[in-house]
CSV table of C-alpha atoms and ligand atoms in Angstrom, one decimal:
chain,number,residue,atom,x,y,z
A,1,MET,CA,28.0,54.4,1.3
A,2,GLY,CA,26.7,57.5,2.3
A,3,PHE,CA,22.8,57.8,2.6
A,4,ASN,CA,22.1,59.7,-0.7
A,5,THR,CA,24.2,57.3,-3.0
A,6,ARG,CA,22.4,54.3,-1.1
A,7,LEU,CA,19.2,55.9,-2.1
A,8,LEU,CA,20.3,55.9,-5.9
A,9,HIS,CA,22.0,53.2,-6.1
A,10,GLU,CA,21.5,50.1,-3.5
A,11,GLY,CA,18.8,47.5,-4.7
A,12,ALA,CA,17.9,49.6,-7.8
A,13,ALA,CA,18.3,47.7,-10.9
A,14,ILE,CA,18.2,49.0,-14.5
A,15,ASP,CA,15.2,47.5,-16.4
A,16,LYS,CA,16.3,44.4,-18.2
A,17,GLY,CA,14.7,44.4,-21.6
A,18,THR,CA,15.0,48.0,-22.1
A,19,GLY,CA,17.9,49.8,-19.8
A,20,ALA,CA,15.1,52.1,-18.6
A,21,THR,CA,16.9,53.7,-15.5
A,22,VAL,CA,13.9,53.6,-13.3
A,23,THR,CA,11.9,50.4,-13.3
A,24,PRO,CA,8.8,51.3,-15.6
A,25,VAL,CA,5.2,51.0,-14.3
A,26,TYR,CA,4.1,47.4,-15.2
A,27,GLN,CA,0.7,48.4,-15.4
A,28,VAL,CA,-0.9,45.0,-15.7
A,29,SER,CA,-2.8,42.2,-13.7
A,30,ALA,CA,-1.2,39.0,-15.1
A,31,PHE,CA,1.9,37.7,-16.9
A,32,ALA,CA,1.9,35.4,-19.4
A,33,HIS,CA,4.2,32.2,-19.7
A,34,GLY,CA,5.3,30.1,-22.5
A,35,SER,CA,3.8,26.5,-21.2
A,36,ALA,CA,1.7,25.1,-18.4
A,37,GLU,CA,5.0,23.7,-17.0
A,38,GLN,CA,6.6,27.4,-16.7
A,39,LEU,CA,3.8,28.8,-14.8
A,40,GLU,CA,3.4,26.0,-12.6
A,41,ALA,CA,7.2,26.4,-11.7
A,42,VAL,CA,6.5,30.3,-11.0
A,43,PHE,CA,3.2,29.3,-9.0
A,44,SER,CA,5.4,27.2,-6.6
A,45,ASN,CA,8.0,29.4,-6.4
A,46,LYS,CA,10.5,27.1,-8.2
A,47,ALA,CA,11.3,29.6,-10.9
A,48,PRO,CA,11.8,33.4,-10.7
A,49,GLY,CA,9.0,35.3,-12.4
A,50,PHE,CA,5.7,37.1,-12.1
A,51,ALA,CA,2.2,35.6,-12.2
A,52,TYR,CA,-0.1,37.6,-10.9
A,53,THR,CA,0.2,41.4,-9.7
A,54,ARG,CA,-1.9,40.9,-6.2
A,55,ILE,CA,1.3,38.4,-5.8
A,56,GLY,CA,4.2,40.1,-7.3
A,57,ASN,CA,5.0,42.8,-9.9
A,58,PRO,CA,8.4,44.0,-11.2
A,59,THR,CA,7.6,47.8,-10.2
A,60,VAL,CA,6.4,46.6,-6.6
A,61,SER,CA,9.6,44.4,-6.4
A,62,GLN,CA,11.7,47.0,-7.5
A,63,PHE,CA,10.3,49.7,-4.6
A,64,GLU,CA,10.3,46.6,-2.0
A,65,GLN,CA,14.0,45.9,-2.9
A,66,ARG,CA,15.1,49.3,-2.6
A,67,MET,CA,12.9,49.9,0.6
A,68,ASN,CA,14.8,46.6,2.1
A,69,ALA,CA,18.2,48.2,0.9
A,70,LEU,CA,17.7,51.5,2.8
A,71,GLU,CA,16.5,49.6,6.3
A,72,GLY,CA,19.0,47.0,6.0
A,73,GLY,CA,16.8,43.9,6.1
A,74,ILE,CA,16.5,40.6,4.5
A,75,GLY,CA,13.4,41.4,2.6
A,76,ALA,CA,10.1,43.6,2.1
A,77,VAL,CA,6.6,43.1,1.5
A,78,ALA,CA,4.8,46.2,0.2
A,79,CYS,CA,1.1,46.8,0.6
A,80,SER,CA,-2.0,49.1,-0.3
A,81,SER,CA,-1.1,51.7,2.6
A,82,GLY,CA,0.4,52.1,5.6
A,83,MET,CA,-2.7,50.7,7.9
A,84,ALA,CA,-2.6,47.6,5.4
A,85,ALA,CA,1.1,46.9,6.6
A,86,VAL,CA,0.5,47.9,10.4
A,87,THR,CA,-2.2,45.4,10.4
A,88,LEU,CA,-0.6,42.5,8.6
A,89,SER,CA,2.6,42.8,10.2
A,90,LEU,CA,0.5,41.9,13.4
A,91,LEU,CA,-1.9,39.4,11.9
A,92,ASN,CA,1.1,37.4,10.8
A,93,ILE,CA,2.1,36.4,14.1
A,94,LEU,CA,-1.0,37.2,16.2
A,95,SER,CA,-4.1,34.7,16.8
A,96,ALA,CA,-7.0,34.4,19.1
A,97,GLY,CA,-6.1,34.2,22.6
A,98,ASP,CA,-2.8,36.3,22.0
A,99,GLU,CA,-1.7,39.6,23.8
A,100,LEU,CA,0.1,42.5,22.2
A,101,ILE,CA,1.8,45.5,24.1
A,102,ALA,CA,1.5,48.9,22.3
A,103,SER,CA,2.4,52.4,23.1
A,104,SER,CA,-0.2,54.5,23.7
A,105,ALA,CA,0.9,57.3,21.8
A,106,LEU,CA,0.2,55.9,18.5
A,107,PHE,CA,-1.4,57.1,15.2
A,108,GLY,CA,-5.1,57.7,15.5
A,109,GLY,CA,-5.9,55.0,12.7
A,110,THR,CA,-3.6,52.5,14.4
A,111,ILE,CA,-5.2,52.8,17.9
A,112,ASP,CA,-8.8,52.5,16.0
A,113,LEU,CA,-7.2,49.3,14.7
A,114,PHE,CA,-6.5,47.9,17.9
A,115,GLY,CA,-10.0,48.0,19.0
A,116,ASP,CA,-11.0,45.9,15.8
A,117,LEU,CA,-8.4,43.4,17.2
A,118,GLU,CA,-10.2,42.8,20.1
A,119,ALA,CA,-12.9,41.1,18.0
A,120,LEU,CA,-10.4,38.7,16.8
A,121,GLY,CA,-9.5,37.7,20.2
A,122,ILE,CA,-6.3,39.9,20.5
A,123,LYS,CA,-6.0,41.7,23.4
A,124,VAL,CA,-4.0,45.0,23.4
A,125,ARG,CA,-2.3,46.5,26.3
A,126,PHE,CA,-1.1,50.0,26.2
A,127,ALA,CA,2.0,51.3,27.9
A,128,GLU,CA,2.3,55.3,28.5
A,129,HIS,CA,5.8,54.8,27.5
A,130,ILE,CA,7.8,51.9,25.9
A,131,THR,CA,10.2,51.4,28.3
A,132,PRO,CA,11.5,48.2,30.0
A,133,ASP,CA,10.0,49.7,33.3
A,134,GLU,CA,6.9,50.4,31.9
A,135,LEU,CA,6.8,47.1,30.0
A,136,ALA,CA,7.8,44.8,32.5
A,137,PRO,CA,4.4,44.5,34.3
A,138,LEU,CA,2.6,44.3,31.2
A,139,ILE,CA,3.8,41.4,29.8
A,140,THR,CA,2.2,38.0,30.4
A,141,ASP,CA,2.7,34.2,28.7
A,142,LYS,CA,0.5,35.2,26.0
A,143,THR,CA,2.5,38.2,25.0
A,144,LYS,CA,3.5,37.7,21.4
A,145,ALA,CA,4.6,41.2,20.2
A,146,VAL,CA,5.5,44.7,21.1
A,147,PHE,CA,4.7,47.8,18.8
A,148,THR,CA,5.9,51.3,19.0
A,149,GLU,CA,6.3,54.1,16.6
A,150,LEU,CA,9.8,55.5,16.7
A,151,ILE,CA,8.8,59.1,16.8
A,152,GLY,CA,5.0,58.9,18.0
A,153,ASN,CA,2.8,60.9,15.8
A,154,PRO,CA,1.7,63.2,17.0
A,155,ARG,CA,3.2,63.1,20.8
A,156,LEU,CA,6.5,63.1,19.3
A,157,ASP,CA,7.9,61.1,22.3
A,158,VAL,CA,11.2,58.9,20.9
A,159,VAL,CA,11.6,55.4,21.9
A,160,ASP,CA,15.2,54.1,23.0
A,161,LEU,CA,15.1,51.4,20.8
A,162,LYS,CA,18.0,49.7,21.9
A,163,THR,CA,17.3,49.7,25.3
A,164,VAL,CA,14.1,48.3,24.4
A,165,SER,CA,14.8,45.6,22.1
A,166,VAL,CA,17.6,44.2,24.4
A,167,PHE,CA,15.0,44.0,27.3
A,168,LEU,CA,12.7,42.2,24.8
A,169,HIS,CA,15.2,39.5,23.5
A,170,ASP,CA,17.2,38.9,26.6
A,171,ARG,CA,14.1,37.2,28.5
A,172,LYS,CA,13.9,33.5,28.5
A,173,THR,CA,11.2,33.8,26.0
A,174,PRO,CA,12.2,36.5,23.7
A,175,ILE,CA,9.4,38.8,22.6
A,176,PRO,CA,9.5,40.5,18.9
A,177,PHE,CA,9.7,44.1,18.8
A,178,ILE,CA,7.8,45.8,16.0
A,179,VAL,CA,8.6,49.4,14.9
A,180,ASP,CA,6.5,51.9,12.7
A,181,SER,CA,9.3,54.3,11.5
A,182,THR,CA,7.0,56.2,9.3
A,183,THR,CA,7.9,59.7,10.9
A,184,ALA,CA,11.6,58.9,11.5
A,185,THR,CA,12.5,57.4,8.2
A,186,PRO,CA,15.8,55.5,8.0
A,187,TYR,CA,17.3,59.0,7.0
A,188,LEU,CA,17.1,59.5,10.9
A,189,VAL,CA,17.8,55.8,12.0
A,190,ARG,CA,18.1,52.4,10.9
A,191,SER,CA,15.9,50.7,13.4
A,192,PHE,CA,17.3,47.0,12.8
A,193,GLU,CA,20.7,48.4,14.0
A,194,GLN,CA,19.1,49.3,17.2
A,195,GLY,CA,17.3,45.9,17.5
A,196,ALA,CA,14.3,45.9,16.2
A,197,ASP,CA,13.0,42.9,14.7
A,198,ILE,CA,10.2,44.1,12.2
A,199,VAL,CA,9.7,47.7,10.7
A,200,VAL,CA,6.7,49.0,9.1
A,201,HIS,CA,5.9,52.4,7.1
A,202,SER,CA,3.4,54.4,5.9
A,203,THR,CA,5.1,55.3,2.7
A,204,SER,CA,2.5,57.4,1.9
A,205,LYS,CA,4.4,60.1,3.8
A,206,TYR,CA,8.2,60.7,3.9
A,207,ILE,CA,9.0,57.8,1.6
A,208,ASN,CA,7.0,59.0,-1.4
A,209,GLY,CA,7.4,62.7,-0.1
A,210,GLY,CA,5.1,64.3,-3.1
A,211,GLY,CA,1.7,63.1,-1.0
A,212,ASN,CA,0.6,61.4,-4.4
A,213,SER,CA,0.0,57.8,-3.3
A,214,ILE,CA,-1.3,55.9,-0.5
A,215,SER,CA,1.2,52.9,0.2
A,216,GLY,CA,2.8,51.3,3.3
A,217,VAL,CA,5.6,48.4,3.4
A,218,ILE,CA,6.8,45.7,6.1
A,219,ILE,CA,10.6,45.1,6.3
A,220,ASP,CA,12.0,42.0,8.2
A,221,SER,CA,15.4,41.8,9.9
A,222,GLY,CA,15.4,38.2,9.7
A,223,ASN,CA,16.7,38.2,13.5
A,224,PHE,CA,14.0,36.9,15.1
A,225,ASN,CA,13.6,33.3,15.9
A,226,TRP,CA,10.0,32.2,15.4
A,227,ASP,CA,9.8,29.5,18.0
A,228,THR,CA,7.4,27.1,16.8
A,229,LEU,CA,5.8,26.2,20.4
A,230,ARG,CA,5.1,29.8,21.0
A,231,TYR,CA,3.9,30.9,17.2
A,232,PRO,CA,2.8,27.4,16.2
A,233,ALA,CA,1.3,28.6,12.8
A,234,PHE,CA,5.1,29.1,11.8
A,235,GLU,CA,5.6,25.3,11.7
A,236,LYS,CA,4.5,25.1,7.9
A,237,TYR,CA,7.3,27.6,7.5
A,238,ARG,CA,10.1,26.3,9.5
A,239,ARG,CA,12.1,25.3,6.2
A,240,PHE,CA,12.3,28.7,5.2
A,241,GLY,CA,14.8,29.8,8.2
A,242,LYS,CA,15.5,33.2,8.9
A,243,PHE,CA,13.0,33.8,6.2
A,244,ALA,CA,9.9,32.1,7.6
A,245,TYR,CA,8.1,35.6,8.7
A,246,LEU,CA,8.6,37.0,5.1
A,247,ALA,CA,7.4,33.5,3.5
A,248,LYS,CA,4.5,33.3,5.9
A,249,LEU,CA,3.3,36.5,4.9
A,250,ARG,CA,3.6,36.2,1.4
A,251,ASN,CA,2.2,33.2,0.9
A,252,GLY,CA,-0.5,33.6,3.7
A,253,ILE,CA,-2.3,36.4,5.3
A,254,TRP,CA,-0.7,39.2,2.6
A,255,ARG,CA,-2.0,37.7,-0.7
A,256,ASN,CA,-5.1,36.4,0.7
A,257,ILE,CA,-6.2,39.8,2.2
A,258,GLY,CA,-5.0,41.6,-1.2
A,259,ALA,CA,-3.8,44.6,-0.1
A,260,CYS,CA,-1.5,44.8,-2.6
A,261,LEU,CA,0.3,48.0,-3.8
A,262,SER,CA,-0.5,49.0,-7.4
A,263,PRO,CA,2.1,49.2,-9.8
A,264,GLN,CA,1.8,53.0,-10.5
A,265,ASN,CA,1.9,53.9,-7.0
A,266,ALA,CA,5.5,51.8,-6.5
A,267,PHE,CA,6.9,53.8,-9.1
A,268,MET,CA,5.8,57.1,-7.5
A,269,ASN,CA,7.4,55.8,-4.5
A,270,ILE,CA,10.7,54.9,-6.0
A,271,VAL,CA,11.1,58.6,-7.9
A,272,GLY,CA,10.2,60.2,-4.6
A,273,MET,CA,12.3,58.1,-2.4
A,274,GLU,CA,15.4,58.8,-4.5
A,275,THR,CA,15.1,62.5,-2.8
A,276,LEU,CA,14.6,61.4,0.8
A,277,GLY,CA,17.7,62.4,2.2
A,278,LEU,CA,17.6,65.9,0.5
A,279,ARG,CA,14.2,66.3,1.5
A,280,MET,CA,14.5,65.1,5.4
A,281,GLU,CA,17.7,67.4,5.5
A,282,ARG,CA,15.7,70.2,4.7
A,283,LEU,CA,12.6,69.3,6.8
A,284,CYS,CA,14.5,68.4,9.7
A,285,GLU,CA,16.4,72.4,9.7
A,286,ASN,CA,12.9,74.0,8.8
A,287,ALA,CA,11.3,72.2,11.7
A,288,LEU,CA,14.0,73.1,14.4
A,289,ALA,CA,14.2,76.8,13.3
A,290,LEU,CA,10.0,76.9,13.1
A,291,ALA,CA,10.1,75.2,16.8
A,292,LYS,CA,13.0,77.9,18.0
A,293,PHE,CA,10.7,80.4,16.4
A,294,PHE,CA,7.7,79.5,18.7
A,295,GLU,CA,10.0,79.0,21.7
A,296,SER,CA,11.0,82.5,21.2
A,297,ARG,CA,7.1,83.7,21.5
A,298,ASP,CA,5.5,83.5,24.8
A,299,ASP,CA,2.1,82.9,23.8
A,300,ILE,CA,2.3,79.5,22.2
A,301,GLU,CA,3.5,76.4,23.7
A,302,VAL,CA,5.6,74.0,21.3
A,303,ASN,CA,6.8,70.6,21.5
A,304,TYR,CA,9.7,69.1,19.0
A,305,PRO,CA,11.9,66.5,20.3
A,306,ALA,CA,15.3,68.1,18.9
A,307,LEU,CA,14.6,71.4,21.1
A,308,GLU,CA,16.9,71.6,24.1
A,309,GLY,CA,14.0,72.0,26.6
A,310,SER,CA,12.5,68.7,25.4
A,311,ALA,CA,12.5,65.6,27.4
A,312,TYR,CA,13.6,63.8,24.2
A,313,HIS,CA,16.4,66.3,23.5
A,314,GLU,CA,19.1,63.7,24.7
A,315,LEU,CA,17.6,61.0,22.8
A,316,SER,CA,17.4,62.6,19.7
A,317,GLU,CA,21.1,63.6,19.9
A,318,ARG,CA,22.0,60.0,20.9
A,319,LEU,CA,19.9,58.0,18.4
A,320,LEU,CA,18.6,60.4,15.9
A,321,GLY,CA,21.9,62.3,15.4
A,322,GLY,CA,20.6,65.6,16.7
A,323,ARG,CA,17.7,66.0,14.5
A,324,GLY,CA,14.1,65.5,15.5
A,325,GLY,CA,12.0,64.4,12.2
A,326,ALA,CA,9.6,66.8,10.3
A,327,ILE,CA,6.7,67.3,12.6
A,328,LEU,CA,6.0,69.7,15.3
A,329,THR,CA,2.9,70.4,17.5
A,330,ILE,CA,1.8,73.6,19.1
A,331,ARG,CA,-0.8,74.4,21.9
A,332,ALA,CA,-2.6,77.7,20.9
A,333,GLY,CA,-4.3,78.0,24.6
A,334,SER,CA,-7.9,77.3,23.7
A,335,ARG,CA,-9.5,75.2,20.6
A,336,GLU,CA,-10.9,78.8,19.1
A,337,ARG,CA,-7.5,80.2,19.1
A,338,ALA,CA,-6.4,77.4,17.2
A,339,PHE,CA,-8.8,77.2,14.4
A,340,LYS,CA,-8.1,81.1,13.9
A,341,LEU,CA,-4.5,80.4,13.9
A,342,ILE,CA,-5.0,77.8,11.3
A,343,ASN,CA,-7.3,79.8,9.3
A,344,SER,CA,-5.2,82.6,9.1
A,345,LEU,CA,-2.0,81.0,7.5
A,346,LYS,CA,-1.3,81.6,3.8
A,347,TYR,CA,0.8,78.9,2.8
A,348,ALA,CA,-0.1,75.9,5.3
A,349,LEU,CA,-2.5,73.3,3.7
A,350,ILE,CA,-5.3,72.4,6.1
A,351,ALA,CA,-5.0,68.6,5.7
A,352,THR,CA,-4.5,65.2,7.1
A,353,ASN,CA,-1.3,64.1,5.8
A,354,ILE,CA,2.3,64.5,7.0
A,355,GLY,CA,5.7,63.9,5.1
A,356,ASP,CA,4.6,66.1,2.0
A,357,VAL,CA,6.9,68.7,0.5
A,358,ARG,CA,4.1,71.3,1.4
A,359,THR,CA,3.6,72.3,4.9
A,360,LEU,CA,0.4,70.8,6.2
A,361,VAL,CA,-1.5,71.6,9.3
A,362,ILE,CA,-4.4,69.8,11.2
A,363,HIS,CA,-6.3,70.4,14.4
A,364,PRO,CA,-6.0,66.5,15.6
A,365,ALA,CA,-8.8,67.0,18.6
A,366,SER,CA,-11.6,67.3,15.9
A,367,THR,CA,-10.1,64.9,13.0
A,368,ILE,CA,-7.9,62.3,13.5
A,369,TYR,CA,-8.9,61.7,17.0
A,370,LEU,CA,-12.5,62.1,16.8
A,371,HIS,CA,-13.4,58.5,17.5
A,372,SER,CA,-10.7,58.4,20.7
A,373,THR,CA,-11.7,59.0,24.0
A,374,GLU,CA,-10.4,62.2,25.8
A,375,GLU,CA,-8.1,59.8,27.7
A,376,GLN,CA,-6.7,58.1,24.6
A,377,MET,CA,-6.1,61.6,23.0
A,378,HIS,CA,-4.5,62.7,25.8
A,379,SER,CA,-2.0,59.8,25.9
A,380,ALA,CA,-1.4,60.6,22.5
A,381,GLY,CA,-0.4,64.1,23.2
A,382,VAL,CA,-3.3,65.6,21.5
A,383,TYR,CA,-5.3,68.4,23.5
A,384,GLU,CA,-8.4,70.5,22.4
A,385,ASP,CA,-5.8,73.2,21.4
A,386,SER,CA,-3.4,71.3,19.9
A,387,ILE,CA,-2.1,71.8,15.9
A,388,ARG,CA,0.1,69.4,14.3
A,389,ILE,CA,2.4,70.8,11.9
A,390,SER,CA,4.0,68.7,9.0
A,391,ILE,CA,6.7,71.0,8.1
A,392,GLY,CA,7.5,71.4,4.1
A,393,ILE,CA,10.3,72.7,2.3
A,394,GLU,CA,9.2,76.0,1.7
A,395,ASP,CA,11.9,78.6,2.6
A,396,ILE,CA,11.9,78.9,6.4
A,397,GLY,CA,11.8,82.8,6.5
A,398,ASP,CA,8.2,82.4,4.5
A,399,LEU,CA,7.0,80.0,7.1
A,400,ILE,CA,8.2,81.9,9.8
A,401,GLU,CA,6.7,85.2,8.6
A,402,ASP,CA,3.5,83.4,8.0
A,403,PHE,CA,3.1,81.8,11.6
A,404,SER,CA,4.3,85.0,13.1
A,405,GLN,CA,1.3,87.1,11.4
A,406,ALA,CA,-1.0,84.1,11.8
A,407,LEU,CA,0.0,83.9,15.4
A,408,ASP,CA,-0.7,87.8,15.9
A,409,ARG,CA,-3.9,87.5,13.7
A,410,SER,CA,-4.9,84.9,16.0
A,411,GLU,CA,-5.0,86.5,19.3
A,412,GLU,CA,-7.3,89.4,18.1
B,1,PLP,C1,0.0,57.7,8.1
B,1,PLP,C2,0.3,56.6,9.5
B,1,PLP,C3,-0.1,55.4,9.3
B,1,PLP,C4,-1.3,54.8,8.5
B,1,PLP,O1,-0.6,55.3,7.2
B,1,PLP,P1,-1.6,55.0,5.7
B,1,PLP,O2,-1.1,55.1,4.4
B,1,PLP,O3,-2.3,56.3,5.6
B,1,PLP,O4,-2.4,53.9,5.7
B,1,PLP,C5,0.8,54.6,10.1
B,1,PLP,N1,1.5,55.3,11.1
B,1,PLP,C6,1.5,56.1,11.0
B,1,PLP,C7,2.9,56.9,12.1
B,1,PLP,C8,1.5,57.5,10.1
B,1,PLP,O5,1.4,58.3,10.2
């Protein structure tokens, strides 16, 4: 099946009771059963069915199945936000005394979260680049996971997943590789085929696509062997075999923290994700064209991984099929000019989001990275004069004309 066919048909189920072509919104808190025995069976996972929406809901399950099918995993767990997905993917395996290695070029919220993890006794070591050479000196016998974004938001560095996963898995004590694929999406790369063990998404972005719901998802490849000496909390879940990670998550921290996805938002995501292929195709085309336009001007610096001048050009050819995703960053020369440029745009909305059908712009240094140190900001590829552009599906002629007039006006 090709990507667009898969989006519509894989994991998709016609609603049993009604034949509805899209799983309806089961907007309820609880599900009633015919007998106490029946509810007992559902509660103890001995019979299929639903009991309470924090633990499971048909609309949410359908979204999970479709995300899982798209990434090619063995199961998915939907969360109330991308941050909840990132947090729970890690808390499912880490405990006090453990260490995590992460890219220093992560989404600002994730960097902030890693500060919170310190209070739980989990130490995070940062690598400037996620490569075997930079990871090796940071690994200790306490290292329990490596976390990265596939395309860093907003540094736009691309991680060579295969090389890194081979390095992490071929060690005497293998280390699981957790990949945040929000900015790449399975349209650009299916991370499990490159060796990732766990994939997380902020599905608020490209999966939803319309900028109308906050949500996240955790998907498991089922490939990592959770050695119970290294991960003692997995002892209880050993009987689930390759489903141990998902069983532990669902029966443990995920349901107990309660960061479940609402049925309404799951529905919005299902509707949105069906056009992921069409949107990504257009978004990547628009992004490359706009990047080339910026490249043609000598009054602006542009960063986009699929540009020939980018350090990640070769990797985007090999890993991402020559596409570079839908985010680009530019440097305007000064903070003042960056603000002027942003304020001169007609179409781009000034908003802190990515992955919308509309073009969005933001000055990251004064917003997303407000809580970061200058060093953290620079490692994330953010400077005082940086602007992040999340390209939309508008006609590229209009976008180029708009950025062109804004660039001119910002110089006045
Ligand atoms: C937005 C984003 C998140 C956080 O997702 P929310 O849905 O906003 O909680 C995590 N990782 C990346 C790469 C993101 O872009």
